[in-house]
mmCIF file of C-alpha atoms in Angstrom:
data_model
loop_
_atom_site.group_PDB
_atom_site.id
_atom_site.type_symbol
_atom_site.label_atom_id
_atom_site.label_comp_id
_atom_site.label_asym_id
_atom_site.label_seq_id
_atom_site.Cartn_x
_atom_site.Cartn_y
_atom_site.Cartn_z
ATOM 1 C CA MET A 1 0.011 -0.018 0.011
ATOM 2 C CA THR A 2 1.200 3.531 -0.681
ATOM 3 C CA ASN A 3 0.989 6.261 2.010
ATOM 4 C CA SER A 4 -2.154 7.597 0.527
ATOM 5 C CA ALA A 5 -3.810 4.371 1.569
ATOM 6 C CA ALA A 6 -4.439 6.205 4.855
ATOM 7 C CA ASP A 7 -7.123 8.143 3.090
ATOM 8 C CA ILE A 8 -9.089 4.898 2.525
ATOM 9 C CA HIS A 9 -11.943 4.289 5.106
ATOM 10 C CA PRO A 10 -14.266 1.340 5.826
ATOM 11 C CA PHE A 11 -17.906 1.807 4.558
ATOM 12 C CA ARG A 12 -20.971 0.237 5.920
ATOM 13 C CA ILE A 13 -24.606 0.699 4.531
ATOM 14 C CA ASP A 14 -26.963 1.697 7.136
ATOM 15 C CA ILE A 15 -30.240 3.213 5.750
ATOM 16 C CA PRO A 16 -32.496 4.780 8.411
ATOM 17 C CA GLN A 17 -35.893 3.127 8.850
ATOM 18 C CA GLU A 18 -37.611 6.279 8.044
ATOM 19 C CA ARG A 19 -36.388 6.285 4.438
ATOM 20 C CA LEU A 20 -37.702 2.615 4.038
ATOM 21 C CA ASP A 21 -41.101 3.732 5.688
ATOM 22 C CA ASP A 22 -41.200 6.589 3.088
ATOM 23 C CA LEU A 23 -40.599 4.224 0.185
ATOM 24 C CA ARG A 24 -43.225 1.927 1.266
ATOM 25 C CA HIS A 25 -45.653 4.775 1.529
ATOM 26 C CA ARG A 26 -44.863 5.988 -2.022
ATOM 27 C CA LEU A 27 -45.259 2.487 -3.347
ATOM 28 C CA ALA A 28 -48.644 2.250 -1.666
ATOM 29 C CA SER A 29 -49.901 5.717 -2.872
ATOM 30 C CA ALA A 30 -48.746 5.323 -6.369
ATOM 31 C CA ARG A 31 -50.975 6.726 -9.246
ATOM 32 C CA TRP A 32 -51.090 4.247 -12.051
ATOM 33 C CA PRO A 33 -51.507 5.483 -15.776
ATOM 34 C CA ASP A 34 -53.980 3.961 -18.087
ATOM 35 C CA GLU A 35 -52.952 1.927 -21.132
ATOM 36 C CA LEU A 36 -54.102 0.643 -24.360
ATOM 37 C CA PRO A 37 -55.606 -2.947 -24.505
ATOM 38 C CA GLY A 38 -53.614 -5.479 -26.258
ATOM 39 C CA VAL A 39 -50.260 -3.538 -26.989
ATOM 40 C CA GLY A 40 -48.193 -5.540 -24.476
ATOM 41 C CA TRP A 41 -44.560 -4.039 -24.477
ATOM 42 C CA ASP A 42 -44.835 -2.167 -27.732
ATOM 43 C CA HIS A 43 -45.671 1.086 -25.952
ATOM 44 C CA GLY A 44 -43.278 0.464 -23.173
ATOM 45 C CA MET A 45 -43.697 -0.791 -19.703
ATOM 46 C CA PRO A 46 -47.281 -2.576 -19.220
ATOM 47 C CA VAL A 47 -49.192 -1.450 -16.203
ATOM 48 C CA SER A 48 -50.272 -5.054 -15.333
ATOM 49 C CA TYR A 49 -46.473 -6.278 -15.109
ATOM 50 C CA LEU A 50 -45.264 -3.387 -13.181
ATOM 51 C CA ARG A 51 -48.276 -3.559 -10.648
ATOM 52 C CA LYS A 52 -47.072 -7.073 -9.802
ATOM 53 C CA LEU A 53 -43.530 -5.942 -9.507
ATOM 54 C CA VAL A 54 -44.288 -3.101 -7.236
ATOM 55 C CA GLU A 55 -46.596 -5.273 -5.210
ATOM 56 C CA TYR A 56 -43.727 -7.717 -4.475
ATOM 57 C CA TRP A 57 -41.222 -4.825 -3.967
ATOM 58 C CA GLN A 58 -43.757 -3.470 -1.189
ATOM 59 C CA THR A 59 -44.890 -6.707 0.482
ATOM 60 C CA GLY A 60 -42.149 -9.581 -0.374
ATOM 61 C CA TYR A 61 -38.931 -7.825 -0.954
ATOM 62 C CA ASP A 62 -36.546 -7.575 2.124
ATOM 63 C CA TRP A 63 -34.086 -4.845 1.852
ATOM 64 C CA ARG A 64 -32.663 -5.523 5.314
ATOM 65 C CA ALA A 65 -31.760 -8.937 4.393
ATOM 66 C CA HIS A 66 -29.915 -7.604 1.036
ATOM 67 C CA GLU A 67 -28.272 -4.731 3.054
ATOM 68 C CA ALA A 68 -26.713 -7.317 5.233
ATOM 69 C CA ALA A 69 -25.507 -9.372 2.525
ATOM 70 C CA LEU A 70 -24.038 -6.303 0.804
ATOM 71 C CA ASN A 71 -22.191 -5.436 4.093
ATOM 72 C CA ALA A 72 -20.660 -8.854 4.245
ATOM 73 C CA ILE A 73 -18.523 -7.690 1.274
ATOM 74 C CA PRO A 74 -15.635 -5.314 2.134
ATOM 75 C CA GLN A 75 -16.509 -1.755 1.230
ATOM 76 C CA PHE A 76 -14.446 1.431 1.570
ATOM 77 C CA HIS A 77 -14.536 5.122 0.571
ATOM 78 C CA THR A 78 -12.157 7.578 -0.344
ATOM 79 C CA GLU A 79 -11.748 10.942 -1.927
ATOM 80 C CA ILE A 80 -9.916 11.455 -5.454
ATOM 81 C CA ASP A 81 -9.653 14.884 -6.954
ATOM 82 C CA GLY A 82 -12.408 16.258 -4.651
ATOM 83 C CA GLN A 83 -14.857 13.435 -5.507
ATOM 84 C CA ARG A 84 -16.071 10.850 -3.111
ATOM 85 C CA VAL A 85 -15.544 7.340 -4.316
ATOM 86 C CA HIS A 86 -17.043 4.215 -3.115
ATOM 87 C CA PHE A 87 -15.731 0.836 -3.949
ATOM 88 C CA LEU A 88 -15.796 -2.867 -2.977
ATOM 89 C CA HIS A 89 -12.304 -4.429 -2.416
ATOM 90 C CA VAL A 90 -12.072 -8.073 -2.058
ATOM 91 C CA ARG A 91 -8.622 -9.686 -1.422
ATOM 92 C CA SER A 92 -8.255 -13.035 -2.627
ATOM 93 C CA PRO A 93 -6.814 -15.628 -0.192
ATOM 94 C CA GLU A 94 -4.352 -16.720 -2.896
ATOM 95 C CA PRO A 95 -1.070 -14.728 -2.534
ATOM 96 C CA ASP A 96 -0.388 -14.653 -6.322
ATOM 97 C CA ALA A 97 -3.843 -13.346 -7.260
ATOM 98 C CA VAL A 98 -3.943 -10.645 -10.020
ATOM 99 C CA PRO A 99 -5.538 -7.392 -9.330
ATOM 100 C CA LEU A 100 -8.683 -6.805 -11.298
ATOM 101 C CA VAL A 101 -10.931 -3.858 -11.615
ATOM 102 C CA LEU A 102 -14.465 -4.401 -12.431
ATOM 103 C CA SER A 103 -16.490 -1.460 -13.845
ATOM 104 C CA HIS A 104 -20.180 -1.310 -14.368
ATOM 105 C CA GLY A 105 -22.450 0.797 -16.515
ATOM 106 C CA TRP A 106 -26.034 2.315 -16.472
ATOM 107 C CA PRO A 107 -28.623 1.394 -15.236
ATOM 108 C CA VAL A 108 -26.911 -0.919 -12.887
ATOM 109 C CA SER A 109 -24.583 -0.856 -9.891
ATOM 110 C CA PHE A 110 -21.883 -2.910 -8.105
ATOM 111 C CA VAL A 111 -24.971 -5.229 -7.528
ATOM 112 C CA GLU A 112 -24.198 -6.371 -11.086
ATOM 113 C CA PHE A 113 -21.025 -8.217 -9.943
ATOM 114 C CA LEU A 114 -22.327 -10.018 -6.791
ATOM 115 C CA ASP A 115 -22.358 -13.454 -8.444
ATOM 116 C CA VAL A 116 -18.925 -13.250 -9.915
ATOM 117 C CA ILE A 117 -17.082 -11.813 -6.869
ATOM 118 C CA GLY A 118 -16.633 -15.382 -5.116
ATOM 119 C CA PRO A 119 -15.510 -17.496 -8.161
ATOM 120 C CA LEU A 120 -13.115 -14.773 -9.238
ATOM 121 C CA SER A 121 -11.517 -13.952 -6.113
ATOM 122 C CA ASP A 122 -11.503 -17.487 -4.545
ATOM 123 C CA PRO A 123 -11.602 -20.066 -7.218
ATOM 124 C CA ARG A 124 -10.459 -22.676 -5.044
ATOM 125 C CA SER A 125 -13.777 -22.558 -2.925
ATOM 126 C CA HIS A 126 -15.730 -22.631 -6.115
ATOM 127 C CA GLY A 127 -14.380 -25.531 -7.820
ATOM 128 C CA GLY A 128 -11.780 -23.592 -9.888
ATOM 129 C CA ASP A 129 -8.152 -23.526 -10.208
ATOM 130 C CA PRO A 130 -6.632 -21.212 -7.439
ATOM 131 C CA ALA A 131 -4.092 -20.051 -10.180
ATOM 132 C CA ASP A 132 -6.902 -17.985 -11.716
ATOM 133 C CA ALA A 133 -7.559 -16.017 -8.534
ATOM 134 C CA PHE A 134 -8.103 -12.229 -8.719
ATOM 135 C CA HIS A 135 -8.031 -9.523 -5.961
ATOM 136 C CA LEU A 136 -11.099 -7.619 -6.948
ATOM 137 C CA VAL A 137 -11.672 -3.819 -6.796
ATOM 138 C CA ILE A 138 -15.221 -2.753 -7.904
ATOM 139 C CA PRO A 139 -15.829 1.149 -7.661
ATOM 140 C CA SER A 140 -18.982 2.966 -7.934
ATOM 141 C CA PRO A 141 -18.059 5.501 -10.680
ATOM 142 C CA PRO A 142 -18.673 9.161 -9.662
ATOM 143 C CA GLY A 143 -22.322 10.071 -9.575
ATOM 144 C CA PHE A 144 -23.386 6.363 -8.949
ATOM 145 C CA ALA A 145 -24.585 4.837 -5.469
ATOM 146 C CA PHE A 146 -22.400 5.605 -2.511
ATOM 147 C CA SER A 147 -19.959 7.522 -4.426
ATOM 148 C CA GLY A 148 -22.716 10.032 -4.238
ATOM 149 C CA PRO A 149 -23.778 12.900 -6.707
ATOM 150 C CA THR A 150 -21.104 14.751 -8.722
ATOM 151 C CA ARG A 151 -20.879 18.520 -7.809
ATOM 152 C CA GLU A 152 -19.591 19.881 -10.954
ATOM 153 C CA ALA A 153 -20.131 19.713 -14.557
ATOM 154 C CA GLY A 154 -17.791 17.194 -16.489
ATOM 155 C CA ARG A 155 -17.514 14.612 -13.610
ATOM 156 C CA GLY A 156 -19.894 12.312 -15.744
ATOM 157 C CA ASP A 157 -17.373 12.019 -18.568
ATOM 158 C CA SER A 158 -16.313 8.309 -18.946
ATOM 159 C CA SER A 159 -12.672 9.555 -19.455
ATOM 160 C CA ARG A 160 -12.791 11.191 -16.041
ATOM 161 C CA HIS A 161 -14.309 7.945 -14.572
ATOM 162 C CA ALA A 162 -11.154 6.211 -16.034
ATOM 163 C CA GLU A 163 -8.824 8.885 -14.411
ATOM 164 C CA VAL A 164 -10.535 8.066 -11.008
ATOM 165 C CA VAL A 165 -10.270 4.338 -11.335
ATOM 166 C CA ALA A 166 -6.509 4.616 -12.147
ATOM 167 C CA ALA A 167 -5.878 6.851 -9.334
ATOM 168 C CA LEU A 168 -7.676 4.379 -7.034
ATOM 169 C CA MET A 169 -5.638 1.459 -8.088
ATOM 170 C CA ALA A 170 -2.564 3.452 -7.554
ATOM 171 C CA ARG A 171 -3.709 4.407 -4.022
ATOM 172 C CA LEU A 172 -4.450 0.875 -3.268
ATOM 173 C CA GLY A 173 -0.742 0.099 -4.206
ATOM 174 C CA TYR A 174 -1.464 -1.902 -7.365
ATOM 175 C CA THR A 175 1.215 -1.360 -9.778
ATOM 176 C CA SER A 176 -0.048 -3.918 -12.413
ATOM 177 C CA TYR A 177 -3.785 -4.975 -12.936
ATOM 178 C CA GLY A 178 -6.375 -6.044 -15.232
ATOM 179 C CA ALA A 179 -9.573 -4.217 -16.219
ATOM 180 C CA GLN A 180 -12.798 -5.630 -17.124
ATOM 181 C CA GLY A 181 -16.239 -3.870 -17.982
ATOM 182 C CA GLY A 182 -19.470 -3.817 -19.818
ATOM 183 C CA ASP A 183 -21.597 -0.899 -21.016
ATOM 184 C CA LEU A 184 -19.966 2.202 -19.530
ATOM 185 C CA GLY A 185 -17.479 -0.102 -18.221
ATOM 186 C CA SER A 186 -16.515 -1.235 -21.813
ATOM 187 C CA LEU A 187 -15.552 2.521 -22.165
ATOM 188 C CA ILE A 188 -13.780 2.727 -18.911
ATOM 189 C CA ALA A 189 -11.634 -0.387 -19.165
ATOM 190 C CA PRO A 190 -10.141 0.329 -22.674
ATOM 191 C CA GLU A 191 -9.650 3.918 -21.630
ATOM 192 C CA LEU A 192 -7.592 2.769 -18.609
ATOM 193 C CA GLY A 193 -5.470 1.039 -21.169
ATOM 194 C CA ARG A 194 -4.833 4.387 -22.797
ATOM 195 C CA ILE A 195 -4.129 6.636 -19.660
ATOM 196 C CA ASP A 196 -2.674 3.871 -17.615
ATOM 197 C CA THR A 197 -0.841 1.572 -20.229
ATOM 198 C CA GLU A 198 2.297 0.940 -18.250
ATOM 199 C CA HIS A 199 0.119 -0.706 -15.291
ATOM 200 C CA VAL A 200 -2.716 -2.247 -17.197
ATOM 201 C CA LEU A 201 -1.692 -5.866 -18.239
ATOM 202 C CA GLY A 202 -5.021 -6.532 -20.154
ATOM 203 C CA VAL A 203 -8.486 -5.390 -20.866
ATOM 204 C CA HIS A 204 -11.567 -7.473 -20.927
ATOM 205 C CA VAL A 205 -14.894 -6.278 -22.036
ATOM 206 C CA ASN A 206 -18.344 -7.762 -22.869
ATOM 207 C CA GLY A 207 -20.833 -5.754 -25.118
ATOM 208 C CA LEU A 208 -17.824 -3.420 -26.135
ATOM 209 C CA LEU A 209 -19.321 0.019 -27.055
ATOM 210 C CA THR A 210 -17.784 0.621 -30.742
ATOM 211 C CA ILE A 211 -18.211 4.224 -31.291
ATOM 212 C CA GLY A 212 -17.007 6.380 -34.162
ATOM 213 C CA GLY A 213 -15.985 4.872 -37.582
ATOM 214 C CA TRP A 214 -19.675 3.897 -38.698
ATOM 215 C CA ASP A 215 -19.290 5.914 -41.589
ATOM 216 C CA GLN A 216 -16.237 4.372 -43.086
ATOM 217 C CA ASP A 217 -16.137 2.054 -46.231
ATOM 218 C CA THR A 218 -17.864 -1.335 -45.019
ATOM 219 C CA SER A 219 -17.030 -3.297 -48.218
ATOM 220 C CA GLY A 220 -14.434 -5.406 -46.400
ATOM 221 C CA TRP A 221 -16.527 -6.166 -43.430
ATOM 222 C CA ASP A 222 -17.941 -9.611 -43.054
ATOM 223 C CA ALA A 223 -21.697 -10.341 -43.022
ATOM 224 C CA ALA A 224 -22.055 -10.268 -39.056
ATOM 225 C CA ASP A 225 -20.598 -6.627 -38.815
ATOM 226 C CA ARG A 226 -22.679 -5.490 -41.786
ATOM 227 C CA ARG A 227 -25.847 -6.914 -39.926
ATOM 228 C CA ARG A 228 -24.817 -5.218 -36.570
ATOM 229 C CA LEU A 229 -24.158 -1.850 -38.225
ATOM 230 C CA GLU A 230 -27.670 -2.134 -39.881
ATOM 231 C CA GLU A 231 -29.201 -2.998 -36.349
ATOM 232 C CA LEU A 232 -27.464 0.042 -34.858
ATOM 233 C CA GLY A 233 -29.008 2.207 -37.441
ATOM 234 C CA GLY A 234 -32.373 1.174 -36.113
ATOM 235 C CA PHE A 235 -31.190 2.007 -32.588
ATOM 236 C CA GLU A 236 -33.628 4.898 -32.277
ATOM 237 C CA GLU A 237 -36.376 2.163 -31.718
ATOM 238 C CA VAL A 238 -34.855 1.094 -28.536
ATOM 239 C CA GLY A 239 -32.451 3.938 -27.686
ATOM 240 C CA GLY A 240 -34.890 6.774 -27.065
ATOM 241 C CA TYR A 241 -33.978 6.758 -23.418
ATOM 242 C CA ALA A 242 -30.255 7.459 -24.543
ATOM 243 C CA ALA A 243 -31.589 10.326 -26.599
ATOM 244 C CA ILE A 244 -33.325 11.848 -23.582
ATOM 245 C CA GLN A 245 -30.645 11.139 -21.239
ATOM 246 C CA SER A 246 -28.086 12.826 -23.364
ATOM 247 C CA THR A 247 -30.088 15.980 -24.115
ATOM 248 C CA ARG A 248 -32.413 16.550 -21.093
ATOM 249 C CA PRO A 249 -31.266 14.326 -18.114
ATOM 250 C CA GLN A 250 -32.154 17.000 -15.499
ATOM 251 C CA THR A 251 -35.835 17.024 -16.786
ATOM 252 C CA LEU A 252 -36.062 13.521 -16.661
ATOM 253 C CA ALA A 253 -34.634 13.244 -13.262
ATOM 254 C CA PHE A 254 -37.589 15.088 -11.594
ATOM 255 C CA GLY A 255 -39.875 12.074 -12.191
ATOM 256 C CA LEU A 256 -37.363 9.444 -11.535
ATOM 257 C CA HIS A 257 -36.118 10.993 -8.408
ATOM 258 C CA ASP A 258 -39.659 11.585 -6.870
ATOM 259 C CA SER A 259 -41.458 8.403 -7.855
ATOM 260 C CA PRO A 260 -40.034 4.894 -6.947
ATOM 261 C CA VAL A 261 -42.500 3.363 -9.258
ATOM 262 C CA GLY A 262 -41.349 5.687 -12.055
ATOM 263 C CA LEU A 263 -37.582 4.633 -11.476
ATOM 264 C CA LEU A 264 -38.502 1.043 -11.397
ATOM 265 C CA ALA A 265 -40.482 1.311 -14.593
ATOM 266 C CA TRP A 266 -37.533 3.264 -16.452
ATOM 267 C CA ILE A 267 -34.912 0.783 -15.297
ATOM 268 C CA ALA A 268 -36.914 -2.405 -15.717
ATOM 269 C CA ASP A 269 -37.741 -1.460 -19.331
ATOM 270 C CA LEU A 270 -34.137 -1.218 -19.918
ATOM 271 C CA PHE A 271 -33.431 -4.572 -18.691
ATOM 272 C CA LYS A 272 -36.268 -6.002 -20.918
ATOM 273 C CA THR A 273 -34.654 -4.071 -23.755
ATOM 274 C CA PHE A 274 -31.202 -5.083 -23.440
ATOM 275 C CA SER A 275 -31.145 -8.439 -21.692
ATOM 276 C CA ASN A 276 -31.264 -11.670 -23.315
ATOM 277 C CA PRO A 277 -33.732 -11.321 -26.276
ATOM 278 C CA GLU A 278 -35.126 -14.835 -25.628
ATOM 279 C CA LYS A 279 -36.378 -13.763 -22.172
ATOM 280 C CA GLU A 280 -39.956 -12.586 -21.975
ATOM 281 C CA LEU A 281 -39.775 -10.462 -18.800
ATOM 282 C CA PRO A 282 -36.953 -8.427 -17.029
ATOM 283 C CA ASP A 283 -36.939 -10.905 -14.017
ATOM 284 C CA ASP A 284 -36.871 -13.852 -16.386
ATOM 285 C CA ALA A 285 -33.502 -12.527 -17.420
ATOM 286 C CA VAL A 286 -32.177 -11.487 -14.103
ATOM 287 C CA ASP A 287 -33.159 -12.308 -10.412
ATOM 288 C CA ARG A 288 -36.071 -10.383 -9.318
ATOM 289 C CA ASP A 289 -34.394 -9.508 -5.861
ATOM 290 C CA ALA A 290 -31.175 -8.498 -7.624
ATOM 291 C CA LEU A 291 -33.009 -6.327 -10.099
ATOM 292 C CA LEU A 292 -35.007 -4.593 -7.090
ATOM 293 C CA THR A 293 -31.659 -4.123 -4.997
ATOM 294 C CA ASN A 294 -30.138 -2.477 -7.918
ATOM 295 C CA VAL A 295 -33.027 -0.017 -8.168
ATOM 296 C CA MET A 296 -32.936 0.374 -4.439
ATOM 297 C CA LEU A 297 -29.341 1.840 -4.623
ATOM 298 C CA TYR A 298 -30.412 4.433 -7.123
ATOM 299 C CA TRP A 299 -33.406 5.213 -5.040
ATOM 300 C CA LEU A 300 -31.662 5.339 -1.524
ATOM 301 C CA THR A 301 -28.654 7.142 -2.615
ATOM 302 C CA GLU A 302 -30.647 9.589 -4.709
ATOM 303 C CA THR A 303 -28.061 9.382 -7.550
ATOM 304 C CA THR A 304 -30.448 8.873 -10.473
ATOM 305 C CA ALA A 305 -29.776 12.408 -11.854
ATOM 306 C CA ALA A 306 -26.032 12.251 -11.376
ATOM 307 C CA SER A 307 -25.816 8.743 -12.911
ATOM 308 C CA MET A 308 -27.452 9.862 -16.022
ATOM 309 C CA ARG A 309 -24.958 12.646 -16.860
ATOM 310 C CA ILE A 310 -22.733 10.283 -18.440
ATOM 311 C CA TYR A 311 -24.885 10.424 -21.504
ATOM 312 C CA LYS A 312 -24.785 14.318 -21.631
ATOM 313 C CA GLU A 313 -21.142 14.675 -20.591
ATOM 314 C CA SER A 314 -19.127 11.831 -22.029
ATOM 315 C CA GLY A 315 -17.012 13.164 -24.855
ATOM 316 C CA HIS A 316 -16.365 9.702 -26.535
ATOM 317 C CA TRP A 317 -19.549 9.559 -28.071
ATOM 318 C CA GLY A 318 -19.154 9.693 -32.083
ATOM 319 C CA THR A 319 -15.356 9.838 -31.826
ATOM 320 C CA GLU A 320 -12.752 7.410 -32.981
ATOM 321 C CA LEU A 321 -10.653 6.173 -30.242
ATOM 322 C CA ALA A 322 -6.895 5.493 -30.198
ATOM 323 C CA ASN A 323 -5.690 1.872 -29.986
ATOM 324 C CA SER A 324 -3.637 1.569 -26.618
ATOM 325 C CA GLY A 325 -1.842 -1.612 -27.700
ATOM 326 C CA VAL A 326 -3.054 -3.335 -24.449
ATOM 327 C CA PRO A 327 -4.194 -6.955 -25.091
ATOM 328 C CA THR A 328 -7.719 -6.872 -25.312
ATOM 329 C CA ALA A 329 -10.520 -9.582 -25.278
ATOM 330 C CA CYS A 330 -14.028 -9.052 -26.227
ATOM 331 C CA ALA A 331 -16.810 -11.419 -25.076
ATOM 332 C CA LEU A 332 -20.281 -10.899 -27.052
ATOM 333 C CA PHE A 333 -23.570 -12.100 -25.606
ATOM 334 C CA PRO A 334 -27.130 -12.073 -27.337
ATOM 335 C CA GLY A 335 -28.283 -8.688 -28.012
ATOM 336 C CA ASP A 336 -24.998 -6.998 -28.079
ATOM 337 C CA GLY A 337 -23.944 -5.037 -31.202
ATOM 338 C CA THR A 338 -20.295 -4.744 -30.968
ATOM 339 C CA ILE A 339 -18.807 -4.334 -34.597
ATOM 340 C CA ARG A 340 -15.640 -6.459 -34.849
ATOM 341 C CA ALA A 341 -14.123 -4.467 -37.496
ATOM 342 C CA ILE A 342 -14.189 -1.252 -35.556
ATOM 343 C CA ALA A 343 -13.342 -2.991 -32.281
ATOM 344 C CA GLU A 344 -10.106 -4.229 -34.005
ATOM 345 C CA GLN A 345 -9.065 -0.686 -35.272
ATOM 346 C CA GLN A 346 -9.542 0.938 -31.884
ATOM 347 C CA ASN A 347 -8.162 -2.169 -29.726
ATOM 348 C CA ASN A 348 -5.602 -4.717 -29.712
ATOM 349 C CA VAL A 349 -8.081 -7.419 -29.918
ATOM 350 C CA VAL A 350 -6.288 -10.925 -29.175
ATOM 351 C CA ARG A 351 -9.426 -12.813 -28.073
ATOM 352 C CA TRP A 352 -13.022 -12.802 -29.585
ATOM 353 C CA THR A 353 -15.858 -15.216 -28.206
ATOM 354 C CA GLU A 354 -19.424 -15.198 -28.954
ATOM 355 C CA TYR A 355 -21.924 -16.740 -26.847
ATOM 356 C CA HIS A 356 -25.472 -17.871 -27.362
ATOM 357 C CA ARG A 357 -26.559 -17.529 -23.804
ATOM 358 C CA GLY A 358 -26.888 -14.571 -21.578
ATOM 359 C CA GLY A 359 -27.208 -10.814 -22.599
ATOM 360 C CA HIS A 360 -25.962 -7.297 -22.094
ATOM 361 C CA PHE A 361 -25.926 -7.584 -18.241
ATOM 362 C CA ALA A 362 -23.680 -10.670 -18.582
ATOM 363 C CA ALA A 363 -22.448 -10.635 -14.986
ATOM 364 C CA MET A 364 -26.128 -11.216 -13.874
ATOM 365 C CA GLU A 365 -27.355 -13.237 -16.726
ATOM 366 C CA ALA A 366 -24.546 -15.668 -17.569
ATOM 367 C CA PRO A 367 -22.014 -15.200 -14.739
ATOM 368 C CA ASP A 368 -20.545 -18.597 -15.418
ATOM 369 C CA LEU A 369 -19.789 -17.832 -18.958
ATOM 370 C CA LEU A 370 -18.276 -14.486 -18.036
ATOM 371 C CA ILE A 371 -16.244 -15.897 -15.346
ATOM 372 C CA ASP A 372 -14.781 -18.696 -17.565
ATOM 373 C CA ASP A 373 -13.821 -16.102 -20.177
ATOM 374 C CA VAL A 374 -12.189 -13.637 -17.869
ATOM 375 C CA ARG A 375 -10.123 -16.478 -16.420
ATOM 376 C CA ALA A 376 -9.169 -17.790 -19.982
ATOM 377 C CA PHE A 377 -8.079 -14.468 -21.082
ATOM 378 C CA PHE A 378 -5.990 -13.274 -18.243
ATOM 379 C CA ARG A 379 -4.325 -16.703 -17.794
ATOM 380 C CA THR A 380 -2.533 -15.888 -20.900
ATOM 381 C CA LEU A 381 -1.200 -12.745 -19.217
ATOM 382 C CA ARG A 382 -0.197 -13.769 -15.815
#
């Protein structure tokens, strides 16, 4: 550990009971909109589905049990460049474990990684090879969860997030580490390779966001890439949320910040849109309690507005990214639209794997596949 490790403090979740009572009251007194008969999900979240989910949230879901489970994981907070940073830090019992930082995206939280923490940090206890062990660092990016809201414009930029992560890993004393991420994390992890090249031994991403380069000559692309580009061209059908959050996030925030039902509808609809296309309902794709615990973190920390600023403030959108040369692995799951031709221009892709199970939220939907892929990639770099 470096001297600045003294600036790192243990953290424990302890939500006052009055906050939970207020939530229960809001759920019980929700006003429900009308809906057209027979349209299903075509117009967005069906009232009938959300009513059942809210009823379970109000009467069956146990926050205190999940709070206790989260508190069983070592959590800490520190301050980097004036911004509070919350993170999980799970040291492996294996002395030769490789440090690995896991970066999540929106609308998820560190809850996304709960099912991979044990197998990655302690493979010996989970039927794996102890030689594949990792020391895990899982930050809440600025503006997310217990890192609290950002306080100045520009903090939502994914490049700034990467700078915070690099500083955090240095503060923890890690001079060589791997990076993994999906969604926003698939921007943060490769960016770590660009800004902290001498310390990042490898980058693993699922659902890599290939941005920029869409207008290039595609005659040399294979059929899969051309199909993915065509699907991205119709992104407006499912990407309306991104259009709103990249233009008027503060206006949208009023409804999501004030109404837990509105927040759940918005987030659950995105799980429906981007999780495994073969799954009918959001809680078919991911565990229902995990989905609600994830929503609870946004609600209880009042960070919905701050977290959405990544869409408004990230400078990467539409720009071509430099290739860091750091070895990079791409894992694709159903529903992801990563264009390999662009990925290989912007990254040193040495491993490419496509799966037919799981989805965009791979660590929640197919943790076993993601764990195996991460292990296999970093096995070549140890």
